[in-house]
PDB file of C-alpha atoms in Angstrom:
ATOM      1  CA  MET A 524     -15.442  -0.197  26.028  1.00 53.00           C
ATOM      2  CA  ASN A 525     -17.450   1.125  23.092  1.00 78.00           C
ATOM      3  CA  ALA A 526     -14.208   3.669  22.081  1.00 75.00           C
ATOM      4  CA  LEU A 527     -12.476   0.436  22.465  1.00 77.00           C
ATOM      5  CA  SER A 528     -14.320  -1.718  20.241  1.00 82.00           C
ATOM      6  CA  SER A 529     -14.114   1.833  17.930  1.00 83.00           C
ATOM      7  CA  GLU A 530     -10.720   1.724  17.730  1.00 85.00           C
ATOM      8  CA  LEU A 531      -9.958  -2.570  17.531  1.00 85.00           C
ATOM      9  CA  GLU A 532     -12.123  -1.847  14.015  1.00 84.00           C
ATOM     10  CA  GLN A 533      -9.925   1.191  13.182  1.00 86.00           C
ATOM     11  CA  ASN A 534      -7.205  -1.275  13.536  1.00 89.00           C
ATOM     12  CA  ILE A 535      -8.836  -4.316  12.149  1.00 91.00           C
ATOM     13  CA  GLU A 536      -9.840  -2.333   9.119  1.00 92.00           C
ATOM     14  CA  SER A 537      -6.114  -0.705   8.528  1.00 92.00           C
ATOM     15  CA  ASP A 538      -4.695  -3.793   8.472  1.00 91.00           C
ATOM     16  CA  ILE A 539      -7.204  -5.183   5.863  1.00 93.00           C
ATOM     17  CA  ALA A 540      -6.237  -1.896   4.160  1.00 93.00           C
ATOM     18  CA  LYS A 541      -2.875  -3.239   3.858  1.00 90.00           C
ATOM     19  CA  VAL A 542      -3.897  -6.538   2.183  1.00 91.00           C
ATOM     20  CA  LEU A 543      -5.748  -4.694  -0.761  1.00 92.00           C
ATOM     21  CA  GLU A 544      -3.278  -3.146  -1.299  1.00 91.00           C
ATOM     22  CA  PHE A 545      -1.591  -6.333  -3.130  1.00 90.00           C
ATOM     23  CA  HIS A 546      -4.166  -6.252  -6.156  1.00 91.00           C
ATOM     24  CA  TYR A 547      -3.747  -5.853  -9.516  1.00 92.00           C
ATOM     25  CA  GLY A 548      -4.618  -3.868 -11.600  1.00 90.00           C
ATOM     26  CA  ASP A 549      -8.304  -5.688 -12.713  1.00 92.00           C
ATOM     27  CA  GLY A 550      -8.809  -5.710  -9.109  1.00 92.00           C
ATOM     28  CA  LEU A 551      -8.094  -9.214  -8.044  1.00 95.00           C
ATOM     29  CA  VAL A 552      -6.653  -8.950  -4.423  1.00 94.00           C
ATOM     30  CA  TYR A 553      -3.346 -11.633  -3.668  1.00 91.00           C
ATOM     31  CA  LEU A 554      -2.640 -12.333  -0.483  1.00 87.00           C
ATOM     32  CA  PRO A 555       1.529 -11.838   0.192  1.00 84.00           C
ATOM     33  CA  LYS A 556       3.280 -14.705   2.052  1.00 87.00           C
ATOM     34  CA  ASN A 557       4.080 -12.068   5.214  1.00 85.00           C
ATOM     35  CA  GLN A 558       0.259 -12.513   5.639  1.00 83.00           C
ATOM     36  CA  PRO A 559      -2.391 -14.404   7.474  1.00 87.00           C
ATOM     37  CA  VAL A 560      -4.961 -15.830   5.397  1.00 90.00           C
ATOM     38  CA  SER A 561      -7.807 -15.168   8.068  1.00 91.00           C
ATOM     39  CA  LEU A 562      -7.331 -11.328   6.496  1.00 90.00           C
ATOM     40  CA  ILE A 563      -8.752 -11.673   3.140  1.00 92.00           C
ATOM     41  CA  LYS A 564     -11.464 -13.913   4.629  1.00 94.00           C
ATOM     42  CA  LEU A 565     -12.249 -10.767   6.681  1.00 94.00           C
ATOM     43  CA  ALA A 566     -11.971  -9.130   3.767  1.00 95.00           C
ATOM     44  CA  GLU A 567     -14.543 -10.493   1.950  1.00 96.00           C
ATOM     45  CA  HIS A 568     -16.946 -11.394   5.477  1.00 96.00           C
ATOM     46  CA  LYS A 569     -17.310  -7.669   5.876  1.00 96.00           C
ATOM     47  CA  GLY A 570     -17.552  -7.188   1.707  1.00 97.00           C
ATOM     48  CA  PHE A 571     -14.132  -5.736   0.750  1.00 97.00           C
ATOM     49  CA  ILE A 572     -14.008  -8.525  -1.905  1.00 97.00           C
ATOM     50  CA  ASP A 573     -16.315 -10.633  -3.625  1.00 97.00           C
ATOM     51  CA  GLN A 574     -16.512 -14.160  -3.237  1.00 95.00           C
ATOM     52  CA  GLU A 575     -13.558 -14.122  -6.314  1.00 95.00           C
ATOM     53  CA  GLY A 576     -11.480 -12.199  -4.355  1.00 94.00           C
ATOM     54  CA  TYR A 577     -12.058  -9.117  -6.304  1.00 97.00           C
ATOM     55  CA  LEU A 578     -11.764  -5.465  -5.050  1.00 96.00           C
ATOM     56  CA  THR A 579     -16.020  -4.928  -3.977  1.00 97.00           C
ATOM     57  CA  ARG A 580     -16.473  -0.588  -3.751  1.00 97.00           C
ATOM     58  CA  LYS A 581     -16.334  -0.445  -0.514  1.00 97.00           C
ATOM     59  CA  GLY A 582     -12.851  -2.336  -0.350  1.00 96.00           C
ATOM     60  CA  ARG A 583     -11.618   0.751  -2.909  1.00 95.00           C
ATOM     61  CA  SER A 584     -13.229   3.108  -1.110  1.00 95.00           C
ATOM     62  CA  LEU A 585     -11.003   1.896   2.008  1.00 95.00           C
ATOM     63  CA  LEU A 586      -8.191   1.986   0.007  1.00 93.00           C
ATOM     64  CA  ALA A 587      -8.762   5.587  -0.362  1.00 93.00           C
ATOM     65  CA  LYS A 588      -9.260   6.201   3.419  1.00 91.00           C
ATOM     66  CA  HIS A 589      -5.819   5.305   3.999  1.00 88.00           C
ATOM     67  CA  GLN A 590      -3.446   5.806   1.752  1.00 78.00           C
ATOM     68  CA  PHE A 591      -0.186   3.926   2.113  1.00 62.00           C
ATOM     69  CA  SER A 592       3.581   5.634   1.177  1.00 48.00           C
TER      70      SER A 592
END
């Protein structure tokens, strides 16, 4: 069960990273139409973006970890 929760957490982080890719040069994240608002809220809850919607150091680290092409 522990391996399953770890895999689930990795999938969630991957989904969050895909949303975090949509940010402006100053780090403000915007939500594309096809993404659920819950991912932004979860990203904020987990500390990947701040309350104003900007990437945090943790968010930038997550993006570097999940390089998408």
